[in-house]
Structures are given as structure tokens and as C-alpha cells.
Amino acid sequence: MNSDILISRRSLIASAAASMALSACGSGSGSGSDDGARLDGGAIASSDKYSSEAGKAILQAGGNAVDAAVAIAFVLAVTYPEAGNIGGGGFMNIFIEGKPYFVDYREMAPAAATSDMYTRFKTADGKQDPLSSLWGAQAAGVPGTVRGLYEAHQRFGRLAWKDVLAPAIDLADKGHVASKAEVFWRDYAITNFGSSGYPANLMEYFGTMREGQLFRQAELAETLRRIAANGSDEFYKGRTADLIVAAMTQDGGRGIITKADLANYKVVWRNPLPIEWNGMTVYTAPPPSSGGIALGQLLGMKAALRGTLFVGERPNTVQYMHLNAEMLKRVFADRAEYLGDPGFVDVPQARLLDPAYIRARAAEVNPREITPTETVQPGLAKMHTTHFSVVDKWGNAVSNTYTLNMGYGCGVVVRGAGFALNDEMDDFATVPGQPNIFGVIGSDANAVAPGKRPLSSMSPTILVKDGLPTMVIGTPGGSRIFNAVYQVLANTYDYQMPLPAAVANRRFHHQLPQGRIMEGEPFSPIPPDLAQQLQARGYTISTNSFDTDIQAIKITGRDVMPVSDPRGRGLALIVT
Ligand code: GLY
């Protein structure tokens, strides 16, 4: 860490607490620059009000975007327990002092993991059990969140580590008012996965949580206090590590994470994937996320067809949806075949993003008919996640998506530590040809192997124009993530919608292998007349979906405009 940063660290919490008064989201304006500030204010778009308020307090206390991001992530681990986490993993995309960085803190398969480990779990009728990679300790990968947040903070934070954890500890101690969604996702997990019979103790910790009532998490507060005092080694080598290992076999569980797995967990500092688009550089997620390559292919194919098939088309017409579905088919075919952890497989990233390849793929789009799934081949020769975006007054930006996979992960709460473990092993292609919980398939490139990271769709993204961030964006949503980011970027830059409208606009989804299904969303279902037109084109309309939850900040000149998706319980704040 550079010495300037060390020198500028100071205790903040008293002043942070004093400055918790909120200003509502609106257009940025302010009093001009101080201490090198490039913007009139910072901004936060996070997935609940507690985390947005904590991030605001950190920025007001002199923290930068990374300090605020780390504080937000720890708060969400308390107040958004279905996805915010210390028992999962994620990706943090950082643009600071004019340079891009990408922190890969994705979960890792334990050393004892094997490519056929999930084929050994059978249902009562002797078939492979798809719930075995979703529920119970054997579904958990080695968590990366604490190490990822710690390394990002060590490298770039201005404030003391213990101070950025303080808001989360406070909320775990004193409690937060539980939302409808927290209770919904708990009940959803128990109803849909709990019956599988793999030992899990979610209700022991979250069973008393009631919508609208204060919910305290004393054990989690203690865990966070230990991490605040001892740094990330506490989680990977200390008492918390012992408790995680004990949770592997608690109540008869069959988890395989060992002390050595935890001690060996490594964050990977990667270069974010740069995509040139519309006069901007889109810095987005590289493998082991599929999100950046998919986003690059979607933006590229649409740009290739801008002067032909997209002429006169507005978002969400039947033809617009069909053209995008045709593009998405090609993206998902490549995703299933080529993408996996680049530490284990040779991902042909440059070829998948080669403009000539993208033009050729765009030329395959059939403007009239649905291309049959079986004819969409990979093109080269041969829930629960959450997102937040932060900008500080110096113009530094953080886009962070992290996850437990499904709501409350594998349902195992580490006894004595009070946090849920992920079920990220389901993001591997656990059984060849079998779709995962998001309905997508994979190949050997994404087979389970010891130390490997499962393929993700998380796409924390920062758009940079003339060397400065101009958009910070991301969302949860599994395989829907990069498509949601793509649609909001197209709405904003191709159709000039104001950001709130671009985010609120109806979204749709299409993927393989379900090649004729056009998926609507609960927030804004496909209206009956549009559904009829799509059906006439041969699509089946699915309402069996879920909402994505974009958190975005647009920067124009000195102004910031944060927007939290109306689909979620987020809060957008300007920090002046
Ligand atoms: N667990 C969802 C993702 O990483 O894409």
C-alpha cells in the first residue's frame, strides 16, 4: 500500500455516524471542487437502504469508493443475508486514479472436489440428484469474499479496516428491520431445496426473522468483530476457519472444505476485459465470468446490425426481442462450449471478441424465423446475487457483484459464526448436459476440478470515456445478468433514454438450451398483445422468471446520477 494512503488513514466512525443525514437521489449539483475533487459529489446505488446509508457515511468521512464499497459489502452481509455475504464470493471492478483493476474473489472448488462428485448423489428413485450441488455443505465452494474485500482495501483504502467494518458490526448487534424479500427467499429456499434432506440449519438462525421486525445477529457481529481485529487471516486461518470446517460435517453434513482449502484460498488480481463500444471503453468482467465476453458479443453484434436489421426498431417491440433472442442464442452456445476458469482451460477470449467473428455471428441472425436450437453451434472453429455501484468525488469508481448463488446459499449457517455458506458448486457443469439452477449447460471447460472457480455470469462493469468513468453498472440474476446490463446500456446509449427510464424499462431474456422460450419478468410482464405477436413468431412465453436488480451510476461532467432499480429494495444516494 502506498505511504500516502497509510498516512491518510484515520478513525472515522464518530464523524460517519454524525453525518448519516441523507439526501434523496436527484441530479448532482454542488459547490465546486475541494481537495482535488473532480465531481460535485460521490454517489451510491446499492441494493438496500442500510448499505447505501453506510456507504454515504464512509464517503462523507473522507473514504474513497473502495472504502465505501468494502463497508457496503459487509453491511449487505448483515442486512441482505440472502445474497450479501461473507460466506460466498464475487468480483470487484475498480477504476481508481485513472487505472482499471479487477478483483476476482470467486469461490474455489475444495481440493477434494472431483468432476464426478455430484453424480454420486442420488434421489430415492436412483437418479442423479440436482439438489446435491445446491443444498447442504457439499454444495459450498471455498468462500472468497473476506479475502477479496481485504485485499482491495489494503491496496486502495484510505480509512482504517476496523472503521469500514464498523457499520456492519453495529447493524448485526443492534438489528435491522427485515424486509419482505429476506423472508420470501428464506421460505423459498426451505420449500424448494430443504426437502432434499441434505443437512442444513438455515431455520436455526433465520427462523425467527419476521417482515417489519428488528432482526439481530449477535454471532455474526462477533465474527465481524474478529475479522475487524485480525484481518482476513481470521476467516482463513483463525477461529472462523475452524468453525467453517466444523460446519462441513455439522448435523451429519458431507461438506469437504478443509483448513488447508481455506488457508490456500487466493484472490486473483486480473485485468478487466476492455471492450471498445460507442466511443467508450467498457471495462467488464473477464473469465471466470462469462459476463464480460457475453456483454461484448451482444454489444458487438447489435452494433454490427445497427445499420441493417435494427433500423427503425425500438426496445421491446416483437422484432427487437426476436433479433436479440437470435443474438443471445449465439452467446449462450459459445458460453456453454468455451468458457471456464482460465487457470484451468484455455479460454479463446480474443477470438470470441474478434470484430470479424462477431460480424460473422451477427450475420447468422435470422430476422424472420427462430433458429432451431440444435442448429446453433458454438461459433469458433473446431439466486442469489447482489450488486452495488459507488463513485467518489475524485471520480474513482467501484462496481461490485457478489453472491451466495441461490438465496441463503446452501442453507448451512456456520454454527458459532452466524453466516450462511454459498452453493456456488452448482455453477459448475456438475453433470454433463444437465442444466444448472439457472437452466444453462456447460462442457468440460466448466467441469469441477480441485482449486477451480465455477463459471459465473456476474458482470460488474465500468464504462470509461476520455479516461474518466462515465457509467458504473451491474446486477444480480445468474445467467440473466449480462443480458440485463446489455439492455440497460442499449437503452441509455443507443436509444438515449434517461438512466431512470433505461433501468425501469421492461426487460426480457432468452437463452439456450431453451431455444424457443421468451422469458418475461415479474416486474413488467410481457403484455398480452406483444405475447400474441411473439407466439405468432413461434416463441413460447415464460412467466416463470425473476427480476434482475440494476444498480447504476451515470457521470456527466461533474454531475452524478445514481439509479437503483425499482425492481428491488435498493436506494440511490448522492453524497455531497
Ligand atoms: N451464481 C451466479 C453467477 O455467478 O453467475
PDB file of C-alpha atoms in Angstrom, residues 2-207:
ATOM      1  CA  ASN A   2       1.416   3.408  -0.735  1.00  0.00           C
ATOM      2  CA  SER A   3       2.542   5.532   2.181  1.00  0.00           C
ATOM      3  CA  ASP A   4       0.232   8.458   1.332  1.00  0.00           C
ATOM      4  CA  ILE A   5      -2.676   6.131   1.820  1.00  0.00           C
ATOM      5  CA  LEU A   6      -1.270   4.817   5.078  1.00  0.00           C
ATOM      6  CA  ILE A   7      -0.723   8.332   6.377  1.00  0.00           C
ATOM      7  CA  SER A   8      -4.223   9.429   5.459  1.00  0.00           C
ATOM      8  CA  ARG A   9      -5.905   6.583   7.355  1.00  0.00           C
ATOM      9  CA  ARG A  10      -7.821   7.782  10.338  1.00  0.00           C
ATOM     10  CA  SER A  11     -10.611   6.814  12.602  1.00  0.00           C
ATOM     11  CA  LEU A  12     -13.902   7.827  11.110  1.00  0.00           C
ATOM     12  CA  ILE A  13     -16.840   6.305  12.758  1.00  0.00           C
ATOM     13  CA  ALA A  14     -17.813   9.099  15.098  1.00  0.00           C
ATOM     14  CA  SER A  15     -17.882  11.547  12.232  1.00  0.00           C
ATOM     15  CA  ALA A  16     -19.537   8.988   9.986  1.00  0.00           C
ATOM     16  CA  ALA A  17     -22.311   8.448  12.466  1.00  0.00           C
ATOM     17  CA  ALA A  18     -22.704  12.199  12.808  1.00  0.00           C
ATOM     18  CA  SER A  19     -23.067  12.608   9.080  1.00  0.00           C
ATOM     19  CA  MET A  20     -25.681   9.947   8.389  1.00  0.00           C
ATOM     20  CA  ALA A  21     -28.332  12.505   7.353  1.00  0.00           C
ATOM     21  CA  LEU A  22     -29.461  11.520   3.885  1.00  0.00           C
ATOM     22  CA  SER A  23     -30.132  13.427   0.736  1.00  0.00           C
ATOM     23  CA  ALA A  24     -32.565  11.919  -1.729  1.00  0.00           C
ATOM     24  CA  CYS A  25     -31.475  10.805  -5.173  1.00  0.00           C
ATOM     25  CA  GLY A  26     -31.635  13.538  -7.756  1.00  0.00           C
ATOM     26  CA  SER A  27     -29.437  15.269 -10.240  1.00  0.00           C
ATOM     27  CA  GLY A  28     -25.961  16.072  -9.000  1.00  0.00           C
ATOM     28  CA  SER A  29     -25.115  19.649  -8.236  1.00  0.00           C
ATOM     29  CA  GLY A  30     -22.883  21.196  -5.673  1.00  0.00           C
ATOM     30  CA  SER A  31     -20.430  23.765  -4.627  1.00  0.00           C
ATOM     31  CA  GLY A  32     -17.395  23.124  -6.766  1.00  0.00           C
ATOM     32  CA  SER A  33     -14.181  21.295  -6.104  1.00  0.00           C
ATOM     33  CA  ASP A  34     -12.273  20.820  -2.852  1.00  0.00           C
ATOM     34  CA  ASP A  35      -9.209  18.648  -2.100  1.00  0.00           C
ATOM     35  CA  GLY A  36      -8.867  17.706  -5.752  1.00  0.00           C
ATOM     36  CA  ALA A  37     -12.477  16.627  -6.146  1.00  0.00           C
ATOM     37  CA  ARG A  38     -13.391  16.154  -9.794  1.00  0.00           C
ATOM     38  CA  LEU A  39     -17.143  15.723  -9.211  1.00  0.00           C
ATOM     39  CA  ASP A  40     -19.718  17.744  -7.328  1.00  0.00           C
ATOM     40  CA  GLY A  41     -20.420  14.701  -5.195  1.00  0.00           C
ATOM     41  CA  GLY A  42     -19.998  10.969  -4.888  1.00  0.00           C
ATOM     42  CA  ALA A  43     -22.854   8.569  -5.464  1.00  0.00           C
ATOM     43  CA  ILE A  44     -24.067   5.179  -4.354  1.00  0.00           C
ATOM     44  CA  ALA A  45     -26.577   2.820  -5.878  1.00  0.00           C
ATOM     45  CA  SER A  46     -26.856  -0.201  -3.642  1.00  0.00           C
ATOM     46  CA  SER A  47     -29.372  -2.924  -3.141  1.00  0.00           C
ATOM     47  CA  ASP A  48     -30.782  -1.807   0.217  1.00  0.00           C
ATOM     48  CA  LYS A  49     -31.053   1.363   2.270  1.00  0.00           C
ATOM     49  CA  TYR A  50     -28.767   0.246   5.106  1.00  0.00           C
ATOM     50  CA  SER A  51     -25.838  -0.354   2.786  1.00  0.00           C
ATOM     51  CA  SER A  52     -26.418   2.864   0.816  1.00  0.00           C
ATOM     52  CA  GLU A  53     -26.533   4.873   4.035  1.00  0.00           C
ATOM     53  CA  ALA A  54     -23.346   3.228   5.336  1.00  0.00           C
ATOM     54  CA  GLY A  55     -21.569   3.888   2.042  1.00  0.00           C
ATOM     55  CA  LYS A  56     -22.653   7.502   2.170  1.00  0.00           C
ATOM     56  CA  ALA A  57     -21.318   7.907   5.705  1.00  0.00           C
ATOM     57  CA  ILE A  58     -17.968   6.442   4.652  1.00  0.00           C
ATOM     58  CA  LEU A  59     -17.660   8.817   1.675  1.00  0.00           C
ATOM     59  CA  GLN A  60     -18.617  11.762   3.872  1.00  0.00           C
ATOM     60  CA  ALA A  61     -15.946  10.755   6.364  1.00  0.00           C
ATOM     61  CA  GLY A  62     -13.264  11.043   3.685  1.00  0.00           C
ATOM     62  CA  GLY A  63     -13.253   7.485   2.427  1.00  0.00           C
ATOM     63  CA  ASN A  64     -12.891   6.742  -1.243  1.00  0.00           C
ATOM     64  CA  ALA A  65     -15.014   4.495  -3.461  1.00  0.00           C
ATOM     65  CA  VAL A  66     -13.129   1.371  -2.335  1.00  0.00           C
ATOM     66  CA  ASP A  67     -13.644   2.157   1.371  1.00  0.00           C
ATOM     67  CA  ALA A  68     -17.336   2.700   0.697  1.00  0.00           C
ATOM     68  CA  ALA A  69     -17.576  -0.493  -1.383  1.00  0.00           C
ATOM     69  CA  VAL A  70     -15.994  -2.595   1.366  1.00  0.00           C
ATOM     70  CA  ALA A  71     -18.296  -1.084   4.003  1.00  0.00           C
ATOM     71  CA  ILE A  72     -21.338  -1.677   1.764  1.00  0.00           C
ATOM     72  CA  ALA A  73     -20.363  -5.289   1.128  1.00  0.00           C
ATOM     73  CA  PHE A  74     -20.036  -6.040   4.859  1.00  0.00           C
ATOM     74  CA  VAL A  75     -23.339  -4.284   5.623  1.00  0.00           C
ATOM     75  CA  LEU A  76     -25.145  -6.298   2.946  1.00  0.00           C
ATOM     76  CA  ALA A  77     -23.762  -9.451   4.602  1.00  0.00           C
ATOM     77  CA  VAL A  78     -25.901  -8.413   7.584  1.00  0.00           C
ATOM     78  CA  THR A  79     -28.967  -6.696   6.118  1.00  0.00           C
ATOM     79  CA  TYR A  80     -29.286  -8.576   2.806  1.00  0.00           C
ATOM     80  CA  PRO A  81     -28.482 -12.055   4.128  1.00  0.00           C
ATOM     81  CA  GLU A  82     -29.994 -13.909   1.171  1.00  0.00           C
ATOM     82  CA  ALA A  83     -27.163 -12.672  -1.063  1.00  0.00           C
ATOM     83  CA  GLY A  84     -24.895 -10.229   0.736  1.00  0.00           C
ATOM     84  CA  ASN A  85     -22.285 -12.400   2.305  1.00  0.00           C
ATOM     85  CA  ILE A  86     -19.015 -13.314   3.850  1.00  0.00           C
ATOM     86  CA  GLY A  87     -19.620 -16.991   3.007  1.00  0.00           C
ATOM     87  CA  GLY A  88     -19.656 -16.549  -0.784  1.00  0.00           C
ATOM     88  CA  GLY A  89     -17.629 -14.798  -3.442  1.00  0.00           C
ATOM     89  CA  GLY A  90     -17.726 -12.259  -6.218  1.00  0.00           C
ATOM     90  CA  PHE A  91     -15.979  -9.771  -8.441  1.00  0.00           C
ATOM     91  CA  MET A  92     -14.993  -6.156  -7.795  1.00  0.00           C
ATOM     92  CA  ASN A  93     -14.295  -3.910 -10.770  1.00  0.00           C
ATOM     93  CA  ILE A  94     -12.318  -0.814  -9.700  1.00  0.00           C
ATOM     94  CA  PHE A  95     -11.352   2.296 -11.645  1.00  0.00           C
ATOM     95  CA  ILE A  96      -9.090   4.397  -9.467  1.00  0.00           C
ATOM     96  CA  GLU A  97      -6.715   7.249 -10.213  1.00  0.00           C
ATOM     97  CA  GLY A  98      -7.290   6.703 -13.913  1.00  0.00           C
ATOM     98  CA  LYS A  99      -6.490   2.958 -13.960  1.00  0.00           C
ATOM     99  CA  PRO A 100      -8.666  -0.176 -14.145  1.00  0.00           C
ATOM    100  CA  TYR A 101      -8.348  -3.157 -11.758  1.00  0.00           C
ATOM    101  CA  PHE A 102     -10.397  -6.306 -11.262  1.00  0.00           C
ATOM    102  CA  VAL A 103     -10.505  -8.333  -8.059  1.00  0.00           C
ATOM    103  CA  ASP A 104     -11.572 -11.951  -8.641  1.00  0.00           C
ATOM    104  CA  TYR A 105     -12.723 -13.293  -5.290  1.00  0.00           C
ATOM    105  CA  ARG A 106     -14.866 -16.059  -6.751  1.00  0.00           C
ATOM    106  CA  GLU A 107     -15.238 -19.248  -4.695  1.00  0.00           C
ATOM    107  CA  MET A 108     -12.852 -22.147  -5.403  1.00  0.00           C
ATOM    108  CA  ALA A 109     -13.629 -25.864  -5.504  1.00  0.00           C
ATOM    109  CA  PRO A 110     -12.086 -27.629  -2.477  1.00  0.00           C
ATOM    110  CA  ALA A 111      -9.009 -29.819  -3.023  1.00  0.00           C
ATOM    111  CA  ALA A 112     -11.080 -32.985  -2.569  1.00  0.00           C
ATOM    112  CA  ALA A 113     -13.564 -31.974  -5.313  1.00  0.00           C
ATOM    113  CA  THR A 114     -13.801 -34.226  -8.378  1.00  0.00           C
ATOM    114  CA  SER A 115     -15.508 -33.886 -11.727  1.00  0.00           C
ATOM    115  CA  ASP A 116     -17.945 -36.692 -10.871  1.00  0.00           C
ATOM    116  CA  MET A 117     -18.570 -35.799  -7.234  1.00  0.00           C
ATOM    117  CA  TYR A 118     -22.209 -34.848  -7.797  1.00  0.00           C
ATOM    118  CA  THR A 119     -23.057 -37.906  -9.879  1.00  0.00           C
ATOM    119  CA  ARG A 120     -22.735 -39.904  -6.655  1.00  0.00           C
ATOM    120  CA  PHE A 121     -25.689 -38.134  -5.004  1.00  0.00           C
ATOM    121  CA  LYS A 122     -28.916 -39.955  -5.914  1.00  0.00           C
ATOM    122  CA  THR A 123     -32.613 -39.317  -5.356  1.00  0.00           C
ATOM    123  CA  ALA A 124     -34.863 -42.008  -3.864  1.00  0.00           C
ATOM    124  CA  ASP A 125     -35.528 -43.372  -7.364  1.00  0.00           C
ATOM    125  CA  GLY A 126     -31.805 -43.758  -8.079  1.00  0.00           C
ATOM    126  CA  LYS A 127     -31.368 -40.736 -10.386  1.00  0.00           C
ATOM    127  CA  GLN A 128     -28.613 -38.142 -10.023  1.00  0.00           C
ATOM    128  CA  ASP A 129     -29.864 -35.505  -7.578  1.00  0.00           C
ATOM    129  CA  PRO A 130     -29.583 -31.957  -8.975  1.00  0.00           C
ATOM    130  CA  LEU A 131     -30.199 -30.534  -5.491  1.00  0.00           C
ATOM    131  CA  SER A 132     -26.913 -32.019  -4.268  1.00  0.00           C
ATOM    132  CA  SER A 133     -24.952 -29.033  -5.664  1.00  0.00           C
ATOM    133  CA  LEU A 134     -27.481 -26.552  -4.234  1.00  0.00           C
ATOM    134  CA  TRP A 135     -28.262 -27.540  -0.650  1.00  0.00           C
ATOM    135  CA  GLY A 136     -26.138 -28.840   2.192  1.00  0.00           C
ATOM    136  CA  ALA A 137     -22.458 -28.316   2.986  1.00  0.00           C
ATOM    137  CA  GLN A 138     -21.260 -30.374  -0.006  1.00  0.00           C
ATOM    138  CA  ALA A 139     -22.632 -27.592  -2.283  1.00  0.00           C
ATOM    139  CA  ALA A 140     -20.271 -24.952  -0.859  1.00  0.00           C
ATOM    140  CA  GLY A 141     -17.146 -23.688  -2.567  1.00  0.00           C
ATOM    141  CA  VAL A 142     -14.294 -22.123  -0.573  1.00  0.00           C
ATOM    142  CA  PRO A 143     -15.544 -18.564   0.133  1.00  0.00           C
ATOM    143  CA  GLY A 144     -13.599 -15.624  -1.310  1.00  0.00           C
ATOM    144  CA  THR A 145     -15.443 -12.531  -0.097  1.00  0.00           C
ATOM    145  CA  VAL A 146     -13.442 -11.674   3.018  1.00  0.00           C
ATOM    146  CA  ARG A 147     -10.055 -12.053   1.309  1.00  0.00           C
ATOM    147  CA  GLY A 148     -11.268 -10.095  -1.737  1.00  0.00           C
ATOM    148  CA  LEU A 149     -12.589  -7.173   0.284  1.00  0.00           C
ATOM    149  CA  TYR A 150      -9.486  -7.200   2.471  1.00  0.00           C
ATOM    150  CA  GLU A 151      -7.039  -7.098  -0.448  1.00  0.00           C
ATOM    151  CA  ALA A 152      -8.993  -4.351  -2.236  1.00  0.00           C
ATOM    152  CA  HIS A 153      -8.957  -2.327   0.964  1.00  0.00           C
ATOM    153  CA  GLN A 154      -5.276  -2.996   1.682  1.00  0.00           C
ATOM    154  CA  ARG A 155      -4.328  -1.776  -1.757  1.00  0.00           C
ATOM    155  CA  PHE A 156      -6.602   1.225  -2.168  1.00  0.00           C
ATOM    156  CA  GLY A 157      -8.459   2.079   1.058  1.00  0.00           C
ATOM    157  CA  ARG A 158      -7.901   5.427   2.801  1.00  0.00           C
ATOM    158  CA  LEU A 159      -9.671   4.640   6.068  1.00  0.00           C
ATOM    159  CA  ALA A 160      -8.854   2.077   8.756  1.00  0.00           C
ATOM    160  CA  TRP A 161     -10.078  -1.502   8.157  1.00  0.00           C
ATOM    161  CA  LYS A 162     -11.851  -1.656  11.505  1.00  0.00           C
ATOM    162  CA  ASP A 163     -13.702   1.531  10.691  1.00  0.00           C
ATOM    163  CA  VAL A 164     -15.079   0.333   7.377  1.00  0.00           C
ATOM    164  CA  LEU A 165     -16.407  -2.772   9.169  1.00  0.00           C
ATOM    165  CA  ALA A 166     -17.988  -0.754  11.981  1.00  0.00           C
ATOM    166  CA  PRO A 167     -21.366  -0.053  10.297  1.00  0.00           C
ATOM    167  CA  ALA A 168     -21.895  -3.773   9.625  1.00  0.00           C
ATOM    168  CA  ILE A 169     -20.969  -4.736  13.197  1.00  0.00           C
ATOM    169  CA  ASP A 170     -23.343  -2.103  14.527  1.00  0.00           C
ATOM    170  CA  LEU A 171     -26.228  -3.371  12.393  1.00  0.00           C
ATOM    171  CA  ALA A 172     -25.583  -7.001  13.344  1.00  0.00           C
ATOM    172  CA  ASP A 173     -25.541  -6.016  17.037  1.00  0.00           C
ATOM    173  CA  LYS A 174     -28.473  -3.630  17.088  1.00  0.00           C
ATOM    174  CA  GLY A 175     -30.505  -5.291  14.352  1.00  0.00           C
ATOM    175  CA  HIS A 176     -32.109  -4.220  11.107  1.00  0.00           C
ATOM    176  CA  VAL A 177     -35.761  -4.276  10.097  1.00  0.00           C
ATOM    177  CA  ALA A 178     -36.263  -7.397   8.000  1.00  0.00           C
ATOM    178  CA  SER A 179     -37.727  -6.876   4.546  1.00  0.00           C
ATOM    179  CA  LYS A 180     -40.382  -8.891   2.774  1.00  0.00           C
ATOM    180  CA  ALA A 181     -37.767 -10.205   0.314  1.00  0.00           C
ATOM    181  CA  GLU A 182     -35.487 -11.604   3.045  1.00  0.00           C
ATOM    182  CA  VAL A 183     -38.379 -13.612   4.441  1.00  0.00           C
ATOM    183  CA  PHE A 184     -39.556 -14.620   0.958  1.00  0.00           C
ATOM    184  CA  TRP A 185     -36.162 -16.002  -0.073  1.00  0.00           C
ATOM    185  CA  ARG A 186     -35.760 -17.872   3.214  1.00  0.00           C
ATOM    186  CA  ASP A 187     -39.133 -19.565   2.725  1.00  0.00           C
ATOM    187  CA  TYR A 188     -38.385 -20.171  -0.965  1.00  0.00           C
ATOM    188  CA  ALA A 189     -35.131 -21.938  -0.074  1.00  0.00           C
ATOM    189  CA  ILE A 190     -36.734 -24.106   2.585  1.00  0.00           C
ATOM    190  CA  THR A 191     -39.688 -25.025   0.354  1.00  0.00           C
ATOM    191  CA  ASN A 192     -37.719 -25.759  -2.810  1.00  0.00           C
ATOM    192  CA  PHE A 193     -34.447 -27.179  -1.530  1.00  0.00           C
ATOM    193  CA  GLY A 194     -34.967 -28.024   2.148  1.00  0.00           C
ATOM    194  CA  SER A 195     -36.913 -31.168   1.285  1.00  0.00           C
ATOM    195  CA  SER A 196     -33.786 -32.654  -0.335  1.00  0.00           C
ATOM    196  CA  GLY A 197     -32.744 -33.971   3.056  1.00  0.00           C
ATOM    197  CA  TYR A 198     -29.124 -32.724   2.989  1.00  0.00           C
ATOM    198  CA  PRO A 199     -28.385 -31.373   6.475  1.00  0.00           C
ATOM    199  CA  ALA A 200     -28.855 -27.594   6.718  1.00  0.00           C
ATOM    200  CA  ASN A 201     -29.668 -25.319   9.637  1.00  0.00           C
ATOM    201  CA  LEU A 202     -30.966 -22.147   7.985  1.00  0.00           C
ATOM    202  CA  MET A 203     -34.064 -22.007  10.193  1.00  0.00           C
ATOM    203  CA  GLU A 204     -31.979 -22.283  13.369  1.00  0.00           C
ATOM    204  CA  TYR A 205     -30.554 -18.848  12.511  1.00  0.00           C
ATOM    205  CA  PHE A 206     -33.208 -17.180  10.349  1.00  0.00           C
ATOM    206  CA  GLY A 207     -36.411 -18.918  11.501  1.00  0.00           C
TER     207      GLY A 207
END
